[in-house]
Amino acid sequence: MIQLSEVSPRDGLQPIKGWVPTETKIALVRALHAAGIRRMEVGSFVSPKAIPQMADTGEVLAAARELPGLECTVLVPNRRGFDAAVQAGAHRLGFFMSVTESHNRANLNRSRMDSFAELSSLLREVPPGVKVRFNLSCAFHCPFEGVVPEEDALDWVERVQALSPDIEVSICDTTGNAAPDQVRRVFEHAINSWGNRFAFHGHDTYGMGVLNNLAAYEAGCRVFDAGSGGIGGCPYAPGATGNTAMEDLAWVFRRMGVETGLDWAKLLDAADLAASIPGALPGGRVRGVPAARQAA
């Protein structure tokens, strides 16, 4: 059994410049839940000056918390975001920083070591019952530094996993530039060295999103992020486009006989809703294909 974590309500919507009404965001969360999604990034507690689209995360989270069985994750980069997320009742806190110095400074306006020191300190204050994921952005490629040496990525993976045996570590292809052999080697090393508590977050900039997910799966990873409609991207990663489409990934796993727990028809409806949001950049190839809608 794998776990598919939906990221379109956060990663999918954050680069859209025009304001997406709170009601639309909540409608998307509800549609995804109706499709069987039980893990979801519903927003991020970041500065509204940096990411205006996430200014209503508290309201979206409150609505998402009413949905039965849904684990709600919000991203937090620092003390202010941490305090807001805990107060709002997030089920999982998504800490995040970058493997490369250049992207960390562009994305968070601070050094890697400053981010790591603060997040390490906050980890000791996580309330009982609240889960944590630590996201390492640009683990395979950086928009400013190019291909990331595997030993550099694994060095940061080692630092993070040493913080606690209870956190999930997400190794992220933020720019969608990773290659399957690179993904496979990194995940094989991580899982063989530190156990299977890793997740993969990929984008589809060069059409490699599904292949990279499968490479992580073959290496033993069982937790995968994807975004219905294939929408999204990082505002501070020039050239990066949408997430690996949830409908593409779900379709491949279904064909492989891997249980996803998702309702196919309702997932396609949710993907259509995500892709129809003004300003969203859809990337899913399965979404909207009549034959795919009839696939079992």
PDB file of C-alpha atoms in Angstrom:
ATOM      1  CA  MET A   1       0.000   0.000   0.000  1.00  0.00           C
ATOM      2  CA  ILE A   2       1.297   3.427  -0.933  1.00  0.00           C
ATOM      3  CA  GLN A   3       0.304   6.841   0.366  1.00  0.00           C
ATOM      4  CA  LEU A   4      -0.495   9.600  -2.105  1.00  0.00           C
ATOM      5  CA  SER A   5      -0.323  13.091  -0.651  1.00  0.00           C
ATOM      6  CA  GLU A   6      -2.226  15.786  -2.555  1.00  0.00           C
ATOM      7  CA  VAL A   7      -0.436  19.125  -2.917  1.00  0.00           C
ATOM      8  CA  SER A   8      -2.504  21.171  -5.377  1.00  0.00           C
ATOM      9  CA  PRO A   9      -4.273  23.266  -2.684  1.00  0.00           C
ATOM     10  CA  ARG A  10      -0.821  24.523  -1.661  1.00  0.00           C
ATOM     11  CA  ASP A  11       1.843  23.884  -4.289  1.00  0.00           C
ATOM     12  CA  GLY A  12      -0.676  24.043  -7.107  1.00  0.00           C
ATOM     13  CA  LEU A  13      -2.181  27.387  -6.177  1.00  0.00           C
ATOM     14  CA  GLN A  14       0.772  29.286  -4.689  1.00  0.00           C
ATOM     15  CA  PRO A  15       2.240  30.615  -7.985  1.00  0.00           C
ATOM     16  CA  ILE A  16      -1.091  31.966  -9.272  1.00  0.00           C
ATOM     17  CA  LYS A  17      -0.907  35.756  -9.290  1.00  0.00           C
ATOM     18  CA  GLY A  18      -4.632  36.504  -9.334  1.00  0.00           C
ATOM     19  CA  TRP A  19      -6.433  35.878  -6.046  1.00  0.00           C
ATOM     20  CA  VAL A  20      -8.168  32.517  -5.854  1.00  0.00           C
ATOM     21  CA  PRO A  21     -11.249  32.945  -3.633  1.00  0.00           C
ATOM     22  CA  THR A  22     -11.197  31.084  -0.356  1.00  0.00           C
ATOM     23  CA  GLU A  23     -14.456  29.373  -1.328  1.00  0.00           C
ATOM     24  CA  THR A  24     -12.779  27.966  -4.443  1.00  0.00           C
ATOM     25  CA  LYS A  25      -9.869  26.608  -2.421  1.00  0.00           C
ATOM     26  CA  ILE A  26     -12.229  24.957   0.034  1.00  0.00           C
ATOM     27  CA  ALA A  27     -14.282  23.491  -2.817  1.00  0.00           C
ATOM     28  CA  LEU A  28     -11.092  21.973  -4.255  1.00  0.00           C
ATOM     29  CA  VAL A  29     -10.148  20.465  -0.878  1.00  0.00           C
ATOM     30  CA  ARG A  30     -13.617  18.946  -0.551  1.00  0.00           C
ATOM     31  CA  ALA A  31     -13.568  17.532  -4.085  1.00  0.00           C
ATOM     32  CA  LEU A  32     -10.192  15.910  -3.472  1.00  0.00           C
ATOM     33  CA  HIS A  33     -11.407  14.444  -0.199  1.00  0.00           C
ATOM     34  CA  ALA A  34     -14.475  13.053  -1.977  1.00  0.00           C
ATOM     35  CA  ALA A  35     -12.099  11.324  -4.402  1.00  0.00           C
ATOM     36  CA  GLY A  36     -10.494   9.447  -1.512  1.00  0.00           C
ATOM     37  CA  ILE A  37      -7.506  11.670  -0.758  1.00  0.00           C
ATOM     38  CA  ARG A  38      -6.605  11.294   2.918  1.00  0.00           C
ATOM     39  CA  ARG A  39      -3.332  13.241   3.041  1.00  0.00           C
ATOM     40  CA  MET A  40      -3.276  16.788   1.777  1.00  0.00           C
ATOM     41  CA  GLU A  41      -1.186  19.951   1.898  1.00  0.00           C
ATOM     42  CA  VAL A  42      -3.919  22.534   2.370  1.00  0.00           C
ATOM     43  CA  GLY A  43      -1.700  25.628   2.536  1.00  0.00           C
ATOM     44  CA  SER A  44       1.327  27.236   4.123  1.00  0.00           C
ATOM     45  CA  PHE A  45       1.833  29.696   6.934  1.00  0.00           C
ATOM     46  CA  VAL A  46       4.284  31.990   5.194  1.00  0.00           C
ATOM     47  CA  SER A  47       4.513  35.736   4.814  1.00  0.00           C
ATOM     48  CA  PRO A  48       1.573  37.002   2.703  1.00  0.00           C
ATOM     49  CA  LYS A  49       4.006  39.475   1.163  1.00  0.00           C
ATOM     50  CA  ALA A  50       6.093  36.591  -0.166  1.00  0.00           C
ATOM     51  CA  ILE A  51       3.233  34.252  -1.155  1.00  0.00           C
ATOM     52  CA  PRO A  52      -0.026  36.287  -1.219  1.00  0.00           C
ATOM     53  CA  GLN A  53      -2.071  33.287  -2.364  1.00  0.00           C
ATOM     54  CA  MET A  54      -1.579  31.544   0.988  1.00  0.00           C
ATOM     55  CA  ALA A  55      -2.926  34.404   3.123  1.00  0.00           C
ATOM     56  CA  ASP A  56      -6.141  32.482   3.885  1.00  0.00           C
ATOM     57  CA  THR A  57      -4.515  29.193   4.891  1.00  0.00           C
ATOM     58  CA  GLY A  58      -6.091  29.395   8.343  1.00  0.00           C
ATOM     59  CA  GLU A  59      -9.603  29.478   6.864  1.00  0.00           C
ATOM     60  CA  VAL A  60      -8.891  26.668   4.402  1.00  0.00           C
ATOM     61  CA  LEU A  61      -7.369  24.555   7.156  1.00  0.00           C
ATOM     62  CA  ALA A  62     -10.397  25.078   9.398  1.00  0.00           C
ATOM     63  CA  ALA A  63     -12.690  23.777   6.643  1.00  0.00           C
ATOM     64  CA  ALA A  64     -10.374  20.886   5.825  1.00  0.00           C
ATOM     65  CA  ARG A  65     -10.261  19.788   9.465  1.00  0.00           C
ATOM     66  CA  GLU A  66     -14.012  19.129   9.294  1.00  0.00           C
ATOM     67  CA  LEU A  67     -13.546  16.399   6.656  1.00  0.00           C
ATOM     68  CA  PRO A  68     -13.473  12.899   8.176  1.00  0.00           C
ATOM     69  CA  GLY A  69     -10.207  11.000   8.009  1.00  0.00           C
ATOM     70  CA  LEU A  70      -8.235  13.772   6.316  1.00  0.00           C
ATOM     71  CA  GLU A  71      -4.711  14.448   7.543  1.00  0.00           C
ATOM     72  CA  CYS A  72      -4.062  18.151   6.977  1.00  0.00           C
ATOM     73  CA  THR A  73      -0.515  19.342   6.394  1.00  0.00           C
ATOM     74  CA  VAL A  74       0.610  22.963   6.287  1.00  0.00           C
ATOM     75  CA  LEU A  75       4.093  24.161   5.392  1.00  0.00           C
ATOM     76  CA  VAL A  76       6.032  26.186   7.941  1.00  0.00           C
ATOM     77  CA  PRO A  77       9.439  27.773   7.286  1.00  0.00           C
ATOM     78  CA  ASN A  78      10.114  29.467  10.631  1.00  0.00           C
ATOM     79  CA  ARG A  79       8.937  30.302  14.152  1.00  0.00           C
ATOM     80  CA  ARG A  80       6.074  32.534  13.045  1.00  0.00           C
ATOM     81  CA  GLY A  81       4.692  29.893  10.688  1.00  0.00           C
ATOM     82  CA  PHE A  82       5.177  27.180  13.314  1.00  0.00           C
ATOM     83  CA  ASP A  83       3.220  29.056  15.960  1.00  0.00           C
ATOM     84  CA  ALA A  84       0.397  29.833  13.528  1.00  0.00           C
ATOM     85  CA  ALA A  85       0.154  26.226  12.340  1.00  0.00           C
ATOM     86  CA  VAL A  86       0.096  24.786  15.848  1.00  0.00           C
ATOM     87  CA  GLN A  87      -2.539  27.278  16.966  1.00  0.00           C
ATOM     88  CA  ALA A  88      -4.670  26.488  13.899  1.00  0.00           C
ATOM     89  CA  GLY A  89      -4.585  22.765  14.631  1.00  0.00           C
ATOM     90  CA  ALA A  90      -2.636  21.357  11.688  1.00  0.00           C
ATOM     91  CA  HIS A  91      -2.282  17.582  11.864  1.00  0.00           C
ATOM     92  CA  ARG A  92       1.158  17.625  10.268  1.00  0.00           C
ATOM     93  CA  LEU A  93       3.758  20.377  10.070  1.00  0.00           C
ATOM     94  CA  GLY A  94       5.755  20.532   6.861  1.00  0.00           C
ATOM     95  CA  PHE A  95       9.125  22.061   7.710  1.00  0.00           C
ATOM     96  CA  PHE A  96      11.080  23.058   4.624  1.00  0.00           C
ATOM     97  CA  MET A  97      14.454  24.312   3.489  1.00  0.00           C
ATOM     98  CA  SER A  98      16.687  23.802   0.458  1.00  0.00           C
ATOM     99  CA  VAL A  99      19.669  21.567  -0.161  1.00  0.00           C
ATOM    100  CA  THR A 100      21.397  24.380  -2.056  1.00  0.00           C
ATOM    101  CA  GLU A 101      22.445  27.672  -0.543  1.00  0.00           C
ATOM    102  CA  SER A 102      21.305  29.765  -3.516  1.00  0.00           C
ATOM    103  CA  HIS A 103      17.744  28.452  -3.537  1.00  0.00           C
ATOM    104  CA  ASN A 104      17.421  28.663   0.234  1.00  0.00           C
ATOM    105  CA  ARG A 105      18.387  32.327   0.132  1.00  0.00           C
ATOM    106  CA  ALA A 106      16.029  33.008  -2.789  1.00  0.00           C
ATOM    107  CA  ASN A 107      13.135  31.112  -1.230  1.00  0.00           C
ATOM    108  CA  LEU A 108      13.606  31.870   2.471  1.00  0.00           C
ATOM    109  CA  ASN A 109      15.992  34.836   2.486  1.00  0.00           C
ATOM    110  CA  ARG A 110      18.428  33.131   4.828  1.00  0.00           C
ATOM    111  CA  SER A 111      21.273  30.637   4.808  1.00  0.00           C
ATOM    112  CA  ARG A 112      20.786  26.886   4.954  1.00  0.00           C
ATOM    113  CA  MET A 113      22.407  26.679   8.359  1.00  0.00           C
ATOM    114  CA  ASP A 114      20.138  29.385   9.762  1.00  0.00           C
ATOM    115  CA  SER A 115      17.079  27.525   8.461  1.00  0.00           C
ATOM    116  CA  PHE A 116      18.329  24.198   9.758  1.00  0.00           C
ATOM    117  CA  ALA A 117      19.149  25.604  13.191  1.00  0.00           C
ATOM    118  CA  GLU A 118      15.713  27.162  13.643  1.00  0.00           C
ATOM    119  CA  LEU A 119      13.782  24.171  12.337  1.00  0.00           C
ATOM    120  CA  SER A 120      15.842  21.813  14.504  1.00  0.00           C
ATOM    121  CA  SER A 121      14.958  23.911  17.531  1.00  0.00           C
ATOM    122  CA  LEU A 122      11.257  24.008  16.622  1.00  0.00           C
ATOM    123  CA  LEU A 123      11.194  20.241  16.281  1.00  0.00           C
ATOM    124  CA  ARG A 124      11.656  19.995  20.047  1.00  0.00           C
ATOM    125  CA  GLU A 125       8.503  22.055  20.579  1.00  0.00           C
ATOM    126  CA  VAL A 126       6.104  20.040  18.425  1.00  0.00           C
ATOM    127  CA  PRO A 127       3.013  19.248  20.521  1.00  0.00           C
ATOM    128  CA  PRO A 128       2.193  15.590  21.236  1.00  0.00           C
ATOM    129  CA  GLY A 129       0.130  14.002  18.481  1.00  0.00           C
ATOM    130  CA  VAL A 130       1.257  16.440  15.781  1.00  0.00           C
ATOM    131  CA  LYS A 131       3.261  14.824  12.983  1.00  0.00           C
ATOM    132  CA  VAL A 132       6.206  16.375  11.172  1.00  0.00           C
ATOM    133  CA  ARG A 133       7.576  16.161   7.683  1.00  0.00           C
ATOM    134  CA  PHE A 134      10.897  17.766   6.791  1.00  0.00           C
ATOM    135  CA  ASN A 135      11.023  18.776   3.113  1.00  0.00           C
ATOM    136  CA  LEU A 136      14.392  19.153   1.417  1.00  0.00           C
ATOM    137  CA  SER A 137      13.864  21.271  -1.703  1.00  0.00           C
ATOM    138  CA  CYS A 138      16.162  21.176  -4.747  1.00  0.00           C
ATOM    139  CA  ALA A 139      17.670  17.835  -3.759  1.00  0.00           C
ATOM    140  CA  PHE A 140      18.379  16.891  -7.385  1.00  0.00           C
ATOM    141  CA  HIS A 141      18.656  20.154  -9.294  1.00  0.00           C
ATOM    142  CA  CYS A 142      18.791  23.844  -8.430  1.00  0.00           C
ATOM    143  CA  PRO A 143      17.683  26.674 -10.747  1.00  0.00           C
ATOM    144  CA  PHE A 144      20.763  28.647  -9.711  1.00  0.00           C
ATOM    145  CA  GLU A 145      23.443  25.962  -9.175  1.00  0.00           C
ATOM    146  CA  GLY A 146      22.433  23.256 -11.658  1.00  0.00           C
ATOM    147  CA  VAL A 147      22.536  19.516 -10.991  1.00  0.00           C
ATOM    148  CA  VAL A 148      23.044  18.808  -7.300  1.00  0.00           C
ATOM    149  CA  PRO A 149      25.783  16.255  -6.538  1.00  0.00           C
ATOM    150  CA  GLU A 150      24.212  13.201  -4.940  1.00  0.00           C
ATOM    151  CA  GLU A 151      26.617  13.312  -2.028  1.00  0.00           C
ATOM    152  CA  ASP A 152      25.454  16.864  -1.230  1.00  0.00           C
ATOM    153  CA  ALA A 153      21.811  15.816  -1.193  1.00  0.00           C
ATOM    154  CA  LEU A 154      22.550  12.780   0.961  1.00  0.00           C
ATOM    155  CA  ASP A 155      24.595  14.881   3.359  1.00  0.00           C
ATOM    156  CA  TRP A 156      21.519  16.995   4.094  1.00  0.00           C
ATOM    157  CA  VAL A 157      19.290  13.936   4.221  1.00  0.00           C
ATOM    158  CA  GLU A 158      21.616  12.504   6.866  1.00  0.00           C
ATOM    159  CA  ARG A 159      21.551  15.701   8.910  1.00  0.00           C
ATOM    160  CA  VAL A 160      17.756  15.845   8.865  1.00  0.00           C
ATOM    161  CA  GLN A 161      17.034  12.184   9.561  1.00  0.00           C
ATOM    162  CA  ALA A 162      19.400  12.329  12.543  1.00  0.00           C
ATOM    163  CA  LEU A 163      17.112  14.870  14.242  1.00  0.00           C
ATOM    164  CA  SER A 164      14.416  12.346  15.129  1.00  0.00           C
ATOM    165  CA  PRO A 165      13.233   8.839  14.197  1.00  0.00           C
ATOM    166  CA  ASP A 166       9.653  10.155  14.127  1.00  0.00           C
ATOM    167  CA  ILE A 167       9.847  12.568  11.216  1.00  0.00           C
ATOM    168  CA  GLU A 168       9.190  11.850   7.560  1.00  0.00           C
ATOM    169  CA  VAL A 169      11.855  13.241   5.236  1.00  0.00           C
ATOM    170  CA  SER A 170      10.737  14.356   1.779  1.00  0.00           C
ATOM    171  CA  ILE A 171      13.415  14.440  -0.908  1.00  0.00           C
ATOM    172  CA  CYS A 172      12.153  16.958  -3.444  1.00  0.00           C
ATOM    173  CA  ASP A 173      12.663  17.466  -7.171  1.00  0.00           C
ATOM    174  CA  THR A 174      11.557  21.085  -6.974  1.00  0.00           C
ATOM    175  CA  THR A 175      12.473  22.030 -10.540  1.00  0.00           C
ATOM    176  CA  GLY A 176      11.385  18.826 -12.292  1.00  0.00           C
ATOM    177  CA  ASN A 177      14.906  18.324 -13.649  1.00  0.00           C
ATOM    178  CA  ALA A 178      15.749  15.034 -11.932  1.00  0.00           C
ATOM    179  CA  ALA A 179      16.498  11.883 -13.920  1.00  0.00           C
ATOM    180  CA  PRO A 180      15.165   8.463 -12.874  1.00  0.00           C
ATOM    181  CA  ASP A 181      18.602   6.915 -12.298  1.00  0.00           C
ATOM    182  CA  GLN A 182      19.544   9.830 -10.033  1.00  0.00           C
ATOM    183  CA  VAL A 183      16.298   9.498  -8.066  1.00  0.00           C
ATOM    184  CA  ARG A 184      16.741   5.736  -7.720  1.00  0.00           C
ATOM    185  CA  ARG A 185      20.297   6.007  -6.400  1.00  0.00           C
ATOM    186  CA  VAL A 186      19.447   8.696  -3.858  1.00  0.00           C
ATOM    187  CA  PHE A 187      16.432   6.812  -2.501  1.00  0.00           C
ATOM    188  CA  GLU A 188      18.220   3.463  -2.445  1.00  0.00           C
ATOM    189  CA  HIS A 189      21.055   4.979  -0.439  1.00  0.00           C
ATOM    190  CA  ALA A 190      18.675   6.792   1.923  1.00  0.00           C
ATOM    191  CA  ILE A 191      16.414   3.802   2.573  1.00  0.00           C
ATOM    192  CA  ASN A 192      19.273   1.313   2.907  1.00  0.00           C
ATOM    193  CA  SER A 193      21.090   3.636   5.308  1.00  0.00           C
ATOM    194  CA  TRP A 194      18.282   5.018   7.458  1.00  0.00           C
ATOM    195  CA  GLY A 195      15.131   2.966   6.926  1.00  0.00           C
ATOM    196  CA  ASN A 196      11.999   3.615   4.957  1.00  0.00           C
ATOM    197  CA  ARG A 197      10.659   6.899   6.263  1.00  0.00           C
ATOM    198  CA  PHE A 198      11.127   8.933   3.125  1.00  0.00           C
ATOM    199  CA  ALA A 199       8.769  10.603   0.662  1.00  0.00           C
ATOM    200  CA  PHE A 200       9.242  11.842  -2.894  1.00  0.00           C
ATOM    201  CA  HIS A 201       7.980  15.186  -4.171  1.00  0.00           C
ATOM    202  CA  GLY A 202       8.378  15.698  -7.901  1.00  0.00           C
ATOM    203  CA  HIS A 203       7.475  18.128 -10.651  1.00  0.00           C
ATOM    204  CA  ASP A 204       6.874  17.462 -14.332  1.00  0.00           C
ATOM    205  CA  THR A 205       8.819  20.241 -16.034  1.00  0.00           C
ATOM    206  CA  TYR A 206      10.385  17.883 -18.582  1.00  0.00           C
ATOM    207  CA  GLY A 207       7.681  15.206 -18.572  1.00  0.00           C
ATOM    208  CA  MET A 208       9.683  13.001 -16.209  1.00  0.00           C
ATOM    209  CA  GLY A 209       7.400  13.270 -13.189  1.00  0.00           C
ATOM    210  CA  VAL A 210       5.807   9.816 -13.361  1.00  0.00           C
ATOM    211  CA  LEU A 211       9.099   8.122 -14.277  1.00  0.00           C
ATOM    212  CA  ASN A 212      10.856   9.723 -11.332  1.00  0.00           C
ATOM    213  CA  ASN A 213       8.076   8.641  -8.973  1.00  0.00           C
ATOM    214  CA  LEU A 214       8.380   5.089 -10.260  1.00  0.00           C
ATOM    215  CA  ALA A 215      12.140   5.189  -9.762  1.00  0.00           C
ATOM    216  CA  ALA A 216      11.583   6.181  -6.127  1.00  0.00           C
ATOM    217  CA  TYR A 217       8.955   3.432  -5.810  1.00  0.00           C
ATOM    218  CA  GLU A 218      11.337   0.800  -7.178  1.00  0.00           C
ATOM    219  CA  ALA A 219      13.916   1.962  -4.645  1.00  0.00           C
ATOM    220  CA  GLY A 220      11.419   1.307  -1.839  1.00  0.00           C
ATOM    221  CA  CYS A 221       9.716   4.670  -1.295  1.00  0.00           C
ATOM    222  CA  ARG A 222       6.001   4.415  -0.484  1.00  0.00           C
ATOM    223  CA  VAL A 223       4.919   8.037   0.087  1.00  0.00           C
ATOM    224  CA  PHE A 224       4.460  10.300  -2.929  1.00  0.00           C
ATOM    225  CA  ASP A 225       3.308  13.877  -3.446  1.00  0.00           C
ATOM    226  CA  ALA A 226       1.289  14.779  -6.517  1.00  0.00           C
ATOM    227  CA  GLY A 227      -1.027  17.573  -7.576  1.00  0.00           C
ATOM    228  CA  SER A 228      -4.386  16.977  -9.231  1.00  0.00           C
ATOM    229  CA  GLY A 229      -4.521  18.719 -12.587  1.00  0.00           C
ATOM    230  CA  GLY A 230      -0.718  18.883 -12.621  1.00  0.00           C
ATOM    231  CA  ILE A 231      -0.864  22.522 -11.581  1.00  0.00           C
ATOM    232  CA  GLY A 232       1.675  24.481  -9.578  1.00  0.00           C
ATOM    233  CA  GLY A 233       5.307  25.318  -9.183  1.00  0.00           C
ATOM    234  CA  CYS A 234       7.721  27.220  -6.973  1.00  0.00           C
ATOM    235  CA  PRO A 235       7.690  31.033  -7.366  1.00  0.00           C
ATOM    236  CA  TYR A 236      11.386  31.047  -6.464  1.00  0.00           C
ATOM    237  CA  ALA A 237      12.471  28.316  -8.883  1.00  0.00           C
ATOM    238  CA  PRO A 238      12.613  29.961 -12.325  1.00  0.00           C
ATOM    239  CA  GLY A 239      11.515  27.632 -15.111  1.00  0.00           C
ATOM    240  CA  ALA A 240       9.869  25.036 -12.882  1.00  0.00           C
ATOM    241  CA  THR A 241       6.328  24.079 -13.871  1.00  0.00           C
ATOM    242  CA  GLY A 242       3.519  22.005 -12.439  1.00  0.00           C
ATOM    243  CA  ASN A 243       3.509  19.078 -10.069  1.00  0.00           C
ATOM    244  CA  THR A 244       3.366  15.511 -11.239  1.00  0.00           C
ATOM    245  CA  ALA A 245      -0.356  15.126 -11.890  1.00  0.00           C
ATOM    246  CA  MET A 246      -2.134  13.035  -9.271  1.00  0.00           C
ATOM    247  CA  GLU A 247      -4.326  11.505 -11.978  1.00  0.00           C
ATOM    248  CA  ASP A 248      -1.271  10.456 -14.001  1.00  0.00           C
ATOM    249  CA  LEU A 249       0.390   8.871 -10.989  1.00  0.00           C
ATOM    250  CA  ALA A 250      -2.807   7.187  -9.787  1.00  0.00           C
ATOM    251  CA  TRP A 251      -3.429   5.783 -13.264  1.00  0.00           C
ATOM    252  CA  VAL A 252       0.052   4.248 -13.462  1.00  0.00           C
ATOM    253  CA  PHE A 253      -0.184   2.682 -10.019  1.00  0.00           C
ATOM    254  CA  ARG A 254      -3.660   1.306 -10.845  1.00  0.00           C
ATOM    255  CA  ARG A 255      -2.285  -0.315 -14.006  1.00  0.00           C
ATOM    256  CA  MET A 256       0.510  -1.824 -11.912  1.00  0.00           C
ATOM    257  CA  GLY A 257      -2.010  -3.268  -9.461  1.00  0.00           C
ATOM    258  CA  VAL A 258      -0.893  -1.015  -6.614  1.00  0.00           C
ATOM    259  CA  GLU A 259      -3.760   0.009  -4.337  1.00  0.00           C
ATOM    260  CA  THR A 260      -4.262   3.786  -4.075  1.00  0.00           C
ATOM    261  CA  GLY A 261      -7.589   4.036  -2.259  1.00  0.00           C
ATOM    262  CA  LEU A 262      -8.816   6.650  -4.747  1.00  0.00           C
ATOM    263  CA  ASP A 263     -12.112   6.891  -6.610  1.00  0.00           C
ATOM    264  CA  TRP A 264     -11.001   7.257 -10.234  1.00  0.00           C
ATOM    265  CA  ALA A 265     -14.015   9.146 -11.610  1.00  0.00           C
ATOM    266  CA  LYS A 266     -14.119  11.565  -8.666  1.00  0.00           C
ATOM    267  CA  LEU A 267     -10.375  12.102  -8.895  1.00  0.00           C
ATOM    268  CA  LEU A 268     -10.728  13.166 -12.525  1.00  0.00           C
ATOM    269  CA  ASP A 269     -13.525  15.554 -11.541  1.00  0.00           C
ATOM    270  CA  ALA A 270     -11.286  17.084  -8.868  1.00  0.00           C
ATOM    271  CA  ALA A 271      -8.442  17.359 -11.381  1.00  0.00           C
ATOM    272  CA  ASP A 272     -10.719  19.160 -13.809  1.00  0.00           C
ATOM    273  CA  LEU A 273     -11.694  21.572 -11.047  1.00  0.00           C
ATOM    274  CA  ALA A 274      -8.049  22.255 -10.190  1.00  0.00           C
ATOM    275  CA  ALA A 275      -7.069  22.817 -13.812  1.00  0.00           C
ATOM    276  CA  SER A 276     -10.027  25.153 -14.402  1.00  0.00           C
ATOM    277  CA  ILE A 277      -8.945  27.661 -11.752  1.00  0.00           C
ATOM    278  CA  PRO A 278      -7.966  30.890 -13.557  1.00  0.00           C
ATOM    279  CA  GLY A 279      -4.206  31.242 -13.733  1.00  0.00           C
ATOM    280  CA  ALA A 280      -3.496  27.575 -13.018  1.00  0.00           C
ATOM    281  CA  LEU A 281      -1.086  25.810 -15.342  1.00  0.00           C
ATOM    282  CA  PRO A 282      -2.371  22.258 -15.879  1.00  0.00           C
ATOM    283  CA  GLY A 283       0.003  19.507 -16.860  1.00  0.00           C
ATOM    284  CA  GLY A 284      -1.864  16.222 -16.447  1.00  0.00           C
ATOM    285  CA  ARG A 285      -2.044  14.112 -19.605  1.00  0.00           C
ATOM    286  CA  VAL A 286      -4.609  11.598 -18.365  1.00  0.00           C
ATOM    287  CA  ARG A 287      -7.061  14.249 -17.175  1.00  0.00           C
ATOM    288  CA  GLY A 288      -9.856  14.769 -19.652  1.00  0.00           C
ATOM    289  CA  VAL A 289      -9.019  11.840 -21.932  1.00  0.00           C
ATOM    290  CA  PRO A 290     -12.301   9.947 -22.579  1.00  0.00           C
ATOM    291  CA  ALA A 291     -10.678   6.502 -22.647  1.00  0.00           C
ATOM    292  CA  ALA A 292      -8.925   7.234 -19.352  1.00  0.00           C
ATOM    293  CA  ARG A 293     -12.227   8.205 -17.763  1.00  0.00           C
ATOM    294  CA  GLN A 294     -13.522   4.729 -18.503  1.00  0.00           C
ATOM    295  CA  ALA A 295     -10.439   2.931 -17.200  1.00  0.00           C
ATOM    296  CA  ALA A 296     -10.949   0.671 -14.216  1.00  0.00           C
TER     297      ALA A 296
END
